[in-house]
Amino acid sequence: MFPHELTIDMPVPIPFPVRFSDAETITAADIEAWAKVERALAGKRDACHKLRQGHAAAR
């Protein structure tokens, strides 16, 4: 079947891995590490935003 022959009502098969390995499992430690990275990036983003506002105000 070609893509132009598909209709909205037809199910589209989605490839799914047959099995997962332990390396692919997300743990609580992974989530905590990701949260730390997100907080650090948010802090850096806020600092850069404030710095840009300060430069704009000084003009």
Coordinates of N, CA and C in Angstrom, one line a residue:
M1 N 0.8 -1.2 0.0 CA 0.0 0.0 0.0 C 0.9 1.2 0.0
F2 N 0.5 2.2 -0.8 CA 1.3 3.4 -0.9 C 0.7 4.5 0.0
P3 N 1.5 5.5 0.5 CA 1.1 6.5 1.4 C -0.2 7.2 0.9
H4 N -0.3 7.5 -0.4 CA -1.4 8.2 -0.9 C -2.7 7.4 -0.9
E5 N -2.6 6.1 -0.6 CA -3.7 5.2 -0.6 C -4.3 5.1 0.9
L6 N -3.6 5.6 1.9 CA -4.0 5.5 3.2 C -5.1 6.6 3.5
T7 N -6.0 6.2 4.3 CA -7.1 7.1 4.8 C -6.9 7.3 6.3
I8 N -7.6 8.3 6.8 CA -7.5 8.6 8.2 C -8.0 7.5 9.1
D9 N -9.0 6.7 8.6 CA -9.6 5.6 9.4 C -8.7 4.4 9.4
M10 N -7.7 4.3 8.6 CA -6.9 3.1 8.5 C -5.8 3.1 9.6
P11 N -5.6 2.1 10.3 CA -4.6 2.0 11.3 C -3.2 2.0 10.7
V12 N -2.3 2.7 11.2 CA -0.9 2.7 10.7 C 0.0 2.0 11.7
P13 N 0.7 0.9 11.2 CA 1.5 0.2 12.2 C 2.7 1.1 12.6
I14 N 2.9 1.0 13.9 CA 4.0 1.8 14.5 C 5.1 0.8 15.0
P15 N 6.3 0.9 14.5 CA 7.3 -0.1 14.9 C 7.6 0.0 16.4
F16 N 7.7 -1.1 17.1 CA 7.9 -1.1 18.5 C 9.0 -2.1 18.8
P17 N 10.0 -1.7 19.6 CA 11.1 -2.6 19.9 C 10.5 -3.9 20.6
V18 N 11.1 -5.0 20.3 CA 10.6 -6.3 20.8 C 10.9 -6.4 22.3
R19 N 12.1 -6.0 22.7 CA 12.4 -6.0 24.1 C 13.3 -4.9 24.5
F20 N 13.3 -4.6 25.8 CA 14.2 -3.5 26.3 C 15.3 -4.1 27.1
S21 N 16.4 -3.4 27.0 CA 17.5 -3.8 27.9 C 17.5 -2.9 29.1
D22 N 18.3 -3.3 30.1 CA 18.4 -2.5 31.3 C 19.0 -1.2 31.1
A23 N 19.8 -1.0 30.0 CA 20.4 0.3 29.7 C 19.3 1.2 29.2
E24 N 18.2 0.7 28.7 CA 17.2 1.6 28.1 C 16.1 2.0 29.2
T25 N 16.2 1.4 30.4 CA 15.3 1.7 31.4 C 15.6 3.0 32.1
I26 N 14.6 3.9 32.3 CA 14.8 5.1 33.0 C 14.6 4.9 34.5
T27 N 15.6 5.3 35.3 CA 15.5 5.1 36.7 C 15.2 6.4 37.4
A28 N 15.0 6.3 38.7 CA 14.7 7.6 39.5 C 16.0 8.4 39.5
A29 N 17.2 7.8 39.5 CA 18.4 8.6 39.4 C 18.5 9.4 38.1
D30 N 18.1 8.7 37.0 CA 18.1 9.4 35.7 C 17.2 10.7 35.8
I31 N 16.0 10.5 36.4 CA 15.1 11.6 36.4 C 15.6 12.7 37.3
E32 N 16.3 12.4 38.4 CA 16.9 13.4 39.3 C 18.0 14.1 38.6
A33 N 18.8 13.4 37.9 CA 19.9 14.0 37.1 C 19.4 14.9 36.1
W34 N 18.4 14.5 35.4 CA 17.8 15.4 34.3 C 17.2 16.6 34.9
A35 N 16.5 16.5 36.1 CA 16.0 17.6 36.8 C 17.1 18.6 37.2
K36 N 18.2 18.1 37.6 CA 19.3 19.0 37.9 C 19.8 19.8 36.7
V37 N 19.9 19.1 35.6 CA 20.3 19.8 34.4 C 19.3 20.8 34.0
E38 N 18.0 20.5 34.0 CA 17.0 21.4 33.7 C 17.0 22.7 34.6
R39 N 17.2 22.5 35.9 CA 17.3 23.6 36.8 C 18.5 24.5 36.5
A40 N 19.6 23.8 36.2 CA 20.8 24.6 35.8 C 20.6 25.4 34.6
L41 N 20.0 24.8 33.6 CA 19.8 25.5 32.3 C 18.8 26.6 32.5
A42 N 17.8 26.4 33.3 CA 16.8 27.5 33.6 C 17.5 28.6 34.3
G43 N 18.4 28.3 35.3 CA 19.1 29.4 35.9 C 20.0 30.2 35.0
K44 N 20.7 29.5 34.1 CA 21.5 30.1 33.1 C 20.7 31.0 32.2
R45 N 19.5 30.5 31.8 CA 18.7 31.2 30.9 C 18.2 32.5 31.5
D46 N 17.8 32.4 32.8 CA 17.3 33.6 33.6 C 18.4 34.6 33.7
A47 N 19.6 34.1 34.0 CA 20.8 35.0 34.2 C 21.1 35.8 32.9
C48 N 21.0 35.0 31.8 CA 21.3 35.7 30.5 C 20.2 36.7 30.1
H49 N 19.0 36.3 30.5 CA 17.8 37.2 30.2 C 18.0 38.5 31.0
K50 N 18.4 38.4 32.3 CA 18.5 39.6 33.1 C 19.7 40.4 32.6
L51 N 20.8 39.8 32.2 CA 21.9 40.5 31.6 C 21.6 41.3 30.4
R52 N 20.8 40.6 29.5 CA 20.3 41.3 28.3 C 19.4 42.5 28.6
Q53 N 18.6 42.3 29.6 CA 17.7 43.4 30.0 C 18.6 44.6 30.6
G54 N 19.6 44.3 31.3 CA 20.5 45.3 31.9 C 21.2 46.1 30.8
H55 N 21.7 45.3 29.7 CA 22.4 46.0 28.6 C 21.4 46.9 27.8
A56 N 20.2 46.4 27.7 CA 19.2 47.2 27.0 C 18.8 48.5 27.7
A57 N 18.7 48.4 29.1 CA 18.4 49.5 29.9 C 19.5 50.5 29.9
A58 N 20.8 50.1 29.8 CA 21.9 50.9 29.8 C 22.1 51.7 28.5
R59 N 21.4 51.3 27.4 CA 21.6 52.0 26.2 C 20.9 53.4 26.2

